[in-house]
Amino acid sequence: MQKFIFIICDGLADRPIPELGYKTPLEAAHTPNLDKIAQDGISGMVHTVDIGVRPGSDTAHLSLFGYDPYSSYTGRGPFECSGIGMEIKKGDICFRANAAYVDKNGLVVDRRAGRLRSTKSLIEEVGKMEIDGAEILLQESLGHRIGMIVRGDGLSPNVTDQDPHANGRKVLTVMPKDNTQQAKRTADILNAFTKLCQERLSGIQVTTGTPLSANIILFRGAGALPKNLIPFYDKYHLKACMVSGAPLYKGVAKIVGMDVAEFEPEDGVTGLPDTNIEAKIKKAQGLLANSGTSQTPSYDCVFVHIKAADSLAEDGNFQGKKKFIEKIDAAMKLLAQSSEFLVLITADHTTSCQLRQHTADPVPVVIKGEGVRTDDINAFSERECMKGRLGHLRGQNLMPILIDLMGLAELYGA
Ligand code: ZN
């Protein structure tokens, strides 16, 4: 059986940029290894969630893993919380949260509280909280970020955000999104939390490196565990592992039942532009090559998530994105020169440097490996892959294609 490495370069695709001669960063970048993979493989375009849909990273990853986000997704919160190691129970409502600073009129002065390095002492100050029989659980994430869970009976993820999403705006009152008692109760608990949290943090000095202190926790992205989600192993009978430096992607992988690879700090896997991509590819190759022991199981497939092209595009930094794509390319040498595993390379969505946001434009995909048909495409880019023989696919089509290339697809009919 062939095993596969599935590479997801976050926000890799883009739109034409005037300063790059109307090329995208991927078209403008020097990418001999990605081009070699395109030459040896078959290319196409992927609409990760669906045609014309602007995907979030979470819904796009669910789709690439072969799940229908429309039937399983309620919000981003549970993926963030799971990604930082919080245990999520059925009925929990999960949020992404930030330590922030608001003025006395409730206007947000700094959504990141001066990019607070750690929220540990702030979470200790807020302490245990129980409101109307529901428990509020908080856990430190990267920098100013916090994972937040509301645990209790009769709760609903159908509530609006309290985070106004920009500085200079007023902290929002949480509203129920439907007429159920559960949504109303959840909104009431969350509004009481905001009040209590501000009371407990007033007058507290949390070091932020700036004159500001964090005096509120902002939260958004309410979600519950995905409904009716068949675990990855039960769905495909494949042992899968995720290689990623960022919590959200680890969270999506954990929730669908994949293992998540561990790294040591000296491996330099950061989820930032300085990340060590080669270490991730070598880790993926190692996880597949391993013959398997009780401590180190052998995997059938590994997903590798590479973050920074997306963050650079959201900062409008097209030169940085182009440079980072060249860094991705350098690491792809390990795969371009090997025929040991099936390789699939794609993105979770387009992130436009000009718009600084995700767009619905399809993303390029290439598959290479034993038995894979080839086409006449010799470069990996939006423009070239559009002409590839895979044509236009939805994200959910990729797993069945790989399963067939592995020789594991069941015959449909007789
Ligand atoms: Zn993404």
Short mmCIF file of C-alpha atoms and ligand atoms in Angstrom, two decimals:
data_model
loop_
_atom_site.label_atom_id
_atom_site.label_comp_id
_atom_site.label_asym_id
_atom_site.label_seq_id
_atom_site.Cartn_x
_atom_site.Cartn_y
_atom_site.Cartn_z
CA MET A 1 0.00 0.00 0.00
CA GLN A 2 1.26 3.46 -0.91
CA LYS A 3 1.20 5.97 1.93
CA PHE A 4 0.70 9.68 1.42
CA ILE A 5 1.92 13.10 2.57
CA PHE A 6 -0.75 15.79 2.19
CA ILE A 7 0.72 19.30 2.36
CA ILE A 8 -1.55 22.25 3.11
CA CYS A 9 0.14 25.62 2.55
CA ASP A 10 -2.17 28.05 4.33
CA GLY A 11 -3.33 30.96 2.16
CA LEU A 12 -0.80 30.02 -0.56
CA ALA A 13 -2.86 31.19 -3.54
CA ASP A 14 -3.45 34.87 -4.31
CA ARG A 15 -4.75 37.31 -6.89
CA PRO A 16 -2.59 39.20 -9.43
CA ILE A 17 -0.52 41.96 -7.81
CA PRO A 18 0.41 45.05 -9.92
CA GLU A 19 3.83 45.42 -8.22
CA LEU A 20 4.63 41.82 -9.22
CA GLY A 21 3.79 42.50 -12.86
CA TYR A 22 0.24 41.21 -12.30
CA LYS A 23 1.57 37.86 -11.14
CA THR A 24 0.57 36.22 -7.88
CA PRO A 25 3.32 35.66 -5.26
CA LEU A 26 3.29 31.95 -6.22
CA GLU A 27 3.68 32.79 -9.93
CA ALA A 28 6.43 35.35 -9.20
CA ALA A 29 8.39 33.10 -6.81
CA HIS A 30 11.28 30.92 -8.00
CA THR A 31 10.01 27.40 -7.22
CA PRO A 32 12.06 24.74 -9.06
CA ASN A 33 11.04 21.93 -6.68
CA LEU A 34 7.30 22.61 -6.74
CA ASP A 35 7.59 22.90 -10.52
CA LYS A 36 9.36 19.52 -10.71
CA ILE A 37 6.54 17.96 -8.67
CA ALA A 38 4.00 19.52 -11.09
CA GLN A 39 6.00 18.17 -14.03
CA ASP A 40 6.03 14.64 -12.56
CA GLY A 41 2.43 14.72 -11.37
CA ILE A 42 -1.07 15.83 -12.23
CA SER A 43 -2.44 19.28 -11.44
CA GLY A 44 -5.75 21.05 -11.05
CA MET A 45 -7.72 23.55 -9.01
CA VAL A 46 -9.58 23.02 -5.74
CA HIS A 47 -12.60 24.90 -4.41
CA THR A 48 -11.96 23.77 -0.84
CA VAL A 49 -15.48 24.24 0.54
CA ASP A 50 -17.40 24.91 -2.69
CA ILE A 51 -17.42 27.12 -5.77
CA GLY A 52 -17.76 30.76 -4.76
CA VAL A 53 -17.47 30.09 -1.03
CA ARG A 54 -14.84 32.06 0.95
CA PRO A 55 -13.52 29.38 3.29
CA GLY A 56 -12.31 29.87 6.81
CA SER A 57 -9.21 27.84 7.65
CA ASP A 58 -11.24 25.54 9.88
CA THR A 59 -14.03 24.73 7.38
CA ALA A 60 -11.42 24.38 4.61
CA HIS A 61 -9.42 21.87 6.64
CA LEU A 62 -12.56 19.86 7.44
CA SER A 63 -13.29 19.74 3.69
CA LEU A 64 -9.73 18.72 2.78
CA PHE A 65 -9.96 15.92 5.37
CA GLY A 66 -13.09 14.78 3.51
CA TYR A 67 -15.80 16.13 5.82
CA ASP A 68 -18.80 18.26 4.87
CA PRO A 69 -18.50 21.42 7.00
CA TYR A 70 -22.15 22.30 6.33
CA SER A 71 -23.27 19.28 8.32
CA SER A 72 -20.60 19.28 11.02
CA TYR A 73 -19.37 22.82 11.73
CA THR A 74 -20.82 25.19 14.32
CA GLY A 75 -17.91 27.58 15.02
CA ARG A 76 -14.14 27.96 15.40
CA GLY A 77 -14.00 27.85 19.20
CA PRO A 78 -13.71 24.08 19.74
CA PHE A 79 -10.78 23.75 17.27
CA GLU A 80 -8.82 26.51 19.01
CA CYS A 81 -9.52 25.07 22.45
CA SER A 82 -8.69 21.51 21.43
CA GLY A 83 -5.51 22.73 19.72
CA ILE A 84 -4.12 24.07 23.02
CA GLY A 85 -4.94 20.83 24.81
CA MET A 86 -8.25 21.69 26.50
CA GLU A 87 -10.53 18.72 26.94
CA ILE A 88 -13.89 19.38 25.31
CA LYS A 89 -17.02 17.57 26.47
CA LYS A 90 -20.32 17.12 24.72
CA GLY A 91 -22.49 20.19 25.39
CA ASP A 92 -19.52 22.54 25.97
CA ILE A 93 -19.55 25.89 24.18
CA CYS A 94 -16.03 26.93 23.14
CA PHE A 95 -14.56 30.30 22.16
CA ARG A 96 -11.38 31.94 20.97
CA ALA A 97 -10.56 34.70 23.40
CA ASN A 98 -8.06 37.56 23.80
CA ALA A 99 -6.73 39.50 26.74
CA ALA A 100 -7.56 43.11 25.85
CA TYR A 101 -7.72 46.62 27.24
CA VAL A 102 -10.88 48.75 27.30
CA ASP A 103 -11.36 52.32 28.54
CA LYS A 104 -13.94 53.33 31.15
CA ASN A 105 -16.60 53.81 28.47
CA GLY A 106 -16.25 50.23 27.29
CA LEU A 107 -14.37 51.16 24.10
CA VAL A 108 -11.64 48.74 23.09
CA VAL A 109 -8.29 50.55 23.17
CA ASP A 110 -6.14 47.52 22.34
CA ARG A 111 -7.59 44.14 21.37
CA ARG A 112 -4.27 42.47 22.16
CA ALA A 113 -3.38 44.38 25.33
CA GLY A 114 -0.03 45.46 23.91
CA ARG A 115 0.59 41.95 22.56
CA LEU A 116 0.69 40.52 26.06
CA ARG A 117 3.34 37.77 26.18
CA SER A 118 1.42 35.49 28.51
CA THR A 119 -2.08 35.40 29.93
CA LYS A 120 -1.15 33.11 32.84
CA SER A 121 -1.35 35.71 35.63
CA LEU A 122 -4.46 37.27 34.12
CA ILE A 123 -6.26 33.92 34.10
CA GLU A 124 -5.21 33.42 37.73
CA GLU A 125 -6.68 36.83 38.62
CA VAL A 126 -9.99 35.98 36.96
CA GLY A 127 -9.95 32.69 38.85
CA LYS A 128 -12.72 30.15 39.03
CA MET A 129 -16.08 31.31 37.86
CA GLU A 130 -19.49 29.68 38.03
CA ILE A 131 -22.52 31.54 36.68
CA ASP A 132 -26.06 30.14 36.90
CA GLY A 133 -24.75 26.59 37.21
CA ALA A 134 -22.30 26.92 34.29
CA GLU A 135 -18.55 26.80 34.74
CA ILE A 136 -16.21 29.09 32.77
CA LEU A 137 -12.86 27.46 31.94
CA LEU A 138 -9.93 29.53 30.67
CA GLN A 139 -6.57 28.33 29.40
CA GLU A 140 -3.49 30.18 28.24
CA SER A 141 -2.72 30.00 24.50
CA LEU A 142 -0.03 31.79 22.45
CA GLY A 143 0.70 35.39 23.57
CA HIS A 144 -2.48 37.36 24.26
CA ARG A 145 -4.72 34.45 23.19
CA ILE A 146 -6.89 32.38 25.53
CA GLY A 147 -9.04 29.28 25.09
CA MET A 148 -12.44 29.60 26.79
CA ILE A 149 -15.12 26.98 27.46
CA VAL A 150 -18.57 27.41 29.03
CA ARG A 151 -19.62 24.09 30.56
CA GLY A 152 -23.08 23.35 31.90
CA ASP A 153 -26.55 22.11 31.04
CA GLY A 154 -28.80 23.62 28.39
CA LEU A 155 -26.27 25.74 26.45
CA SER A 156 -26.16 26.65 22.74
CA PRO A 157 -23.42 27.84 20.32
CA ASN A 158 -26.01 30.07 18.61
CA VAL A 159 -24.84 33.32 20.18
CA THR A 160 -23.15 36.42 18.76
CA ASP A 161 -19.59 37.60 19.53
CA GLN A 162 -18.76 39.92 22.41
CA ASP A 163 -15.48 40.89 20.70
CA PRO A 164 -16.14 43.87 18.38
CA HIS A 165 -13.20 42.70 16.17
CA ALA A 166 -11.54 46.15 16.01
CA ASN A 167 -10.02 48.78 18.28
CA GLY A 168 -12.10 51.91 18.94
CA ARG A 169 -15.38 49.98 19.07
CA LYS A 170 -17.57 49.21 22.05
CA VAL A 171 -17.53 45.74 23.63
CA LEU A 172 -20.65 44.01 22.32
CA THR A 173 -23.52 42.57 24.32
CA VAL A 174 -23.89 38.88 23.44
CA MET A 175 -27.23 38.17 21.77
CA PRO A 176 -28.99 34.85 21.10
CA LYS A 177 -29.11 34.03 17.37
CA ASP A 178 -32.32 32.04 17.68
CA ASN A 179 -35.39 31.96 19.92
CA THR A 180 -34.38 28.96 21.99
CA GLN A 181 -34.12 29.05 25.77
CA GLN A 182 -30.61 27.57 25.43
CA ALA A 183 -29.29 30.43 23.27
CA LYS A 184 -30.86 33.01 25.60
CA ARG A 185 -29.39 31.31 28.68
CA THR A 186 -25.93 31.12 27.06
CA ALA A 187 -26.03 34.82 26.11
CA ASP A 188 -27.06 35.77 29.69
CA ILE A 189 -24.21 33.71 31.17
CA LEU A 190 -21.68 35.27 28.78
CA ASN A 191 -22.83 38.82 29.51
CA ALA A 192 -22.58 38.11 33.23
CA PHE A 193 -19.07 36.73 32.62
CA THR A 194 -17.97 39.95 30.89
CA LYS A 195 -19.18 42.01 33.85
CA LEU A 196 -17.61 39.77 36.48
CA CYS A 197 -14.36 39.49 34.55
CA GLN A 198 -14.05 43.28 34.36
CA GLU A 199 -14.77 43.61 38.07
CA ARG A 200 -12.10 41.07 38.97
CA LEU A 201 -9.51 42.64 36.66
CA SER A 202 -10.13 46.28 37.57
CA GLY A 203 -7.12 47.75 39.28
CA ILE A 204 -4.99 44.71 38.46
CA GLN A 205 -1.66 45.42 36.76
CA VAL A 206 -0.70 42.74 34.27
CA THR A 207 2.65 43.44 32.64
CA THR A 208 2.20 43.97 28.93
CA GLY A 209 5.41 45.76 27.97
CA THR A 210 3.34 48.90 27.30
CA PRO A 211 1.63 51.34 29.70
CA LEU A 212 -1.62 49.42 29.16
CA SER A 213 -2.91 46.60 31.30
CA ALA A 214 -5.23 43.84 30.23
CA ASN A 215 -8.57 44.49 31.91
CA ILE A 216 -11.01 42.36 29.93
CA ILE A 217 -11.26 39.04 28.11
CA LEU A 218 -12.83 39.41 24.65
CA PHE A 219 -14.33 36.30 23.07
CA ARG A 220 -15.68 35.21 19.70
CA GLY A 221 -16.38 32.21 17.45
CA ALA A 222 -18.79 30.25 19.68
CA GLY A 223 -18.89 26.61 18.68
CA ALA A 224 -19.66 23.14 19.97
CA LEU A 225 -18.05 19.83 19.03
CA PRO A 226 -18.95 18.99 15.42
CA LYS A 227 -22.16 16.98 15.14
CA ASN A 228 -22.26 13.44 13.71
CA LEU A 229 -18.58 13.48 12.82
CA ILE A 230 -17.23 10.03 11.95
CA PRO A 231 -13.66 9.70 13.29
CA PHE A 232 -11.01 9.72 10.54
CA TYR A 233 -9.94 6.11 11.19
CA ASP A 234 -13.53 4.80 11.07
CA LYS A 235 -14.15 6.73 7.85
CA TYR A 236 -11.02 5.70 5.93
CA HIS A 237 -9.37 2.91 7.97
CA LEU A 238 -6.16 4.94 7.84
CA LYS A 239 -3.94 5.95 10.76
CA ALA A 240 -3.35 9.66 10.31
CA CYS A 241 -1.06 12.19 11.96
CA MET A 242 -1.00 15.99 11.72
CA VAL A 243 2.22 17.99 11.59
CA SER A 244 1.60 21.66 12.44
CA GLY A 245 3.04 24.49 14.48
CA ALA A 246 -0.23 26.35 15.12
CA PRO A 247 -3.06 25.47 17.55
CA LEU A 248 -6.11 25.76 15.23
CA TYR A 249 -4.88 23.09 12.79
CA LYS A 250 -3.82 20.75 15.57
CA GLY A 251 -7.31 21.28 16.99
CA VAL A 252 -9.13 20.37 13.76
CA ALA A 253 -6.93 17.27 13.44
CA LYS A 254 -7.54 16.19 17.07
CA ILE A 255 -11.30 16.67 16.77
CA VAL A 256 -11.49 14.42 13.69
CA GLY A 257 -9.44 11.86 15.60
CA MET A 258 -5.93 12.23 14.14
CA ASP A 259 -2.78 12.11 16.24
CA VAL A 260 -0.73 15.31 16.38
CA ALA A 261 3.07 15.22 16.00
CA GLU A 262 5.16 16.63 18.83
CA PHE A 263 8.16 18.89 18.32
CA GLU A 264 10.90 20.07 20.66
CA PRO A 265 11.57 23.84 20.88
CA GLU A 266 14.97 23.27 19.22
CA ASP A 267 13.19 21.90 16.12
CA GLY A 268 12.17 25.50 15.38
CA VAL A 269 8.60 24.67 14.29
CA THR A 270 6.85 27.94 15.16
CA GLY A 271 3.93 28.54 12.77
CA LEU A 272 5.71 31.84 11.89
CA PRO A 273 7.81 32.88 8.83
CA ASP A 274 10.95 31.70 10.68
CA THR A 275 9.57 28.15 11.02
CA ASN A 276 11.64 25.14 10.07
CA ILE A 277 9.66 23.63 7.15
CA GLU A 278 12.30 21.02 6.44
CA ALA A 279 11.95 19.68 9.99
CA LYS A 280 8.21 19.20 9.33
CA ILE A 281 8.76 17.32 6.06
CA LYS A 282 11.40 15.12 7.66
CA LYS A 283 9.04 14.47 10.57
CA ALA A 284 6.29 13.46 8.10
CA GLN A 285 8.64 11.13 6.23
CA GLY A 286 9.75 9.61 9.54
CA LEU A 287 6.19 9.03 10.74
CA LEU A 288 5.36 7.16 7.52
CA ALA A 289 8.63 5.23 7.33
CA ASN A 290 8.45 4.01 10.90
CA SER A 291 7.72 0.30 11.10
CA GLY A 292 5.77 0.90 14.29
CA THR A 293 6.29 0.14 17.98
CA SER A 294 4.05 0.68 20.98
CA GLN A 295 5.74 4.07 21.61
CA THR A 296 5.95 5.22 18.00
CA PRO A 297 3.10 3.96 15.86
CA SER A 298 3.42 3.81 12.12
CA TYR A 299 1.06 6.00 10.14
CA ASP A 300 -0.63 5.49 6.78
CA CYS A 301 -0.87 9.18 6.00
CA VAL A 302 0.46 12.47 7.32
CA PHE A 303 -0.98 15.95 6.86
CA VAL A 304 1.50 18.83 7.04
CA HIS A 305 0.24 22.35 7.64
CA ILE A 306 2.47 25.34 6.77
CA LYS A 307 1.08 28.60 8.11
CA ALA A 308 3.02 31.77 7.27
CA ALA A 309 2.04 32.54 3.64
CA ASP A 310 -1.44 33.28 5.00
CA SER A 311 -0.28 35.57 7.84
CA LEU A 312 2.02 37.49 5.47
CA ALA A 313 -0.84 37.98 2.98
CA GLU A 314 -3.10 39.22 5.78
CA ASP A 315 -0.43 41.82 6.56
CA GLY A 316 -0.43 42.82 2.86
CA ASN A 317 3.21 41.71 2.62
CA PHE A 318 3.36 40.23 -0.90
CA GLN A 319 7.18 40.34 -1.05
CA GLY A 320 7.33 38.45 2.24
CA LYS A 321 4.78 35.94 0.95
CA LYS A 322 6.80 35.40 -2.24
CA LYS A 323 9.96 34.88 -0.17
CA PHE A 324 8.19 32.46 2.16
CA ILE A 325 6.89 30.47 -0.84
CA GLU A 326 10.53 30.15 -1.97
CA LYS A 327 11.31 28.81 1.51
CA ILE A 328 8.48 26.27 1.16
CA ASP A 329 9.92 25.32 -2.23
CA ALA A 330 13.38 24.71 -0.78
CA ALA A 331 11.89 22.22 1.71
CA MET A 332 9.92 20.50 -1.07
CA LYS A 333 13.24 19.31 -2.52
CA LEU A 334 12.93 16.38 -0.09
CA LEU A 335 9.69 15.34 -1.82
CA ALA A 336 10.58 16.33 -5.40
CA GLN A 337 13.54 13.95 -5.34
CA SER A 338 11.78 11.04 -3.65
CA SER A 339 9.17 8.66 -5.00
CA GLU A 340 8.67 6.83 -1.71
CA PHE A 341 5.21 8.24 -0.95
CA LEU A 342 2.26 9.76 -2.74
CA VAL A 343 2.49 13.52 -2.39
CA LEU A 344 -0.37 16.02 -2.57
CA ILE A 345 0.29 19.76 -2.28
CA THR A 346 -2.45 22.36 -2.06
CA ALA A 347 -3.73 25.30 0.01
CA ASP A 348 -6.74 25.71 2.29
CA HIS A 349 -7.86 28.92 0.55
CA THR A 350 -6.65 31.97 -1.34
CA THR A 351 -5.49 34.87 0.84
CA SER A 352 -5.32 38.10 -1.15
CA CYS A 353 -2.41 40.37 -0.18
CA GLN A 354 -4.31 43.34 -1.62
CA LEU A 355 -7.57 42.66 0.23
CA ARG A 356 -5.77 41.19 3.27
CA GLN A 357 -8.41 38.50 3.55
CA HIS A 358 -9.48 35.08 2.31
CA THR A 359 -11.23 34.97 -1.06
CA ALA A 360 -13.26 32.28 -2.82
CA ASP A 361 -10.78 31.87 -5.72
CA PRO A 362 -9.85 28.19 -6.17
CA VAL A 363 -6.37 27.04 -5.15
CA PRO A 364 -3.83 24.97 -7.10
CA VAL A 365 -3.31 21.29 -6.34
CA VAL A 366 -0.77 18.75 -7.52
CA ILE A 367 -0.56 15.00 -6.87
CA LYS A 368 2.46 12.87 -7.73
CA GLY A 369 3.48 9.32 -7.01
CA GLU A 370 3.43 5.78 -8.32
CA GLY A 371 0.54 5.17 -10.69
CA VAL A 372 -0.45 8.83 -10.88
CA ARG A 373 -1.24 9.99 -14.42
CA THR A 374 0.70 13.01 -15.60
CA ASP A 375 -0.32 16.00 -17.68
CA ASP A 376 1.53 18.74 -19.55
CA ILE A 377 1.84 21.08 -16.58
CA ASN A 378 5.42 22.01 -15.75
CA ALA A 379 4.94 24.67 -13.09
CA PHE A 380 3.02 24.86 -9.82
CA SER A 381 0.97 28.06 -9.89
CA GLU A 382 -2.61 29.32 -10.10
CA ARG A 383 -2.24 30.05 -13.83
CA GLU A 384 -0.65 26.69 -14.76
CA CYS A 385 -2.66 24.37 -12.52
CA MET A 386 -5.84 25.86 -14.01
CA LYS A 387 -4.86 24.00 -17.22
CA GLY A 388 -4.15 20.74 -15.40
CA ARG A 389 -5.94 17.46 -16.07
CA LEU A 390 -7.43 17.13 -12.60
CA GLY A 391 -9.71 20.00 -13.58
CA HIS A 392 -11.77 21.70 -10.89
CA LEU A 393 -12.46 19.73 -7.71
CA ARG A 394 -14.10 20.34 -4.37
CA GLY A 395 -11.97 19.89 -1.26
CA GLN A 396 -13.95 16.79 -0.29
CA ASN A 397 -12.95 15.06 -3.58
CA LEU A 398 -9.25 14.85 -2.66
CA MET A 399 -9.40 12.11 -0.02
CA PRO A 400 -11.34 9.69 -2.28
CA ILE A 401 -8.79 10.29 -5.08
CA LEU A 402 -5.92 9.47 -2.70
CA ILE A 403 -7.72 6.40 -1.34
CA ASP A 404 -8.06 5.12 -4.92
CA LEU A 405 -4.38 5.82 -5.69
CA MET A 406 -3.52 3.86 -2.52
CA GLY A 407 -5.44 0.94 -4.03
CA LEU A 408 -7.98 0.96 -1.20
CA ALA A 409 -11.13 2.24 -2.91
CA GLU A 410 -14.05 -0.15 -2.81
CA LEU A 411 -15.72 -1.08 -6.08
CA TYR A 412 -19.05 0.68 -6.42
CA GLY A 413 -21.42 -1.67 -8.22
CA ALA A 414 -20.44 -5.02 -9.70
ZN ZN B 1 -6.07 29.14 6.29
#
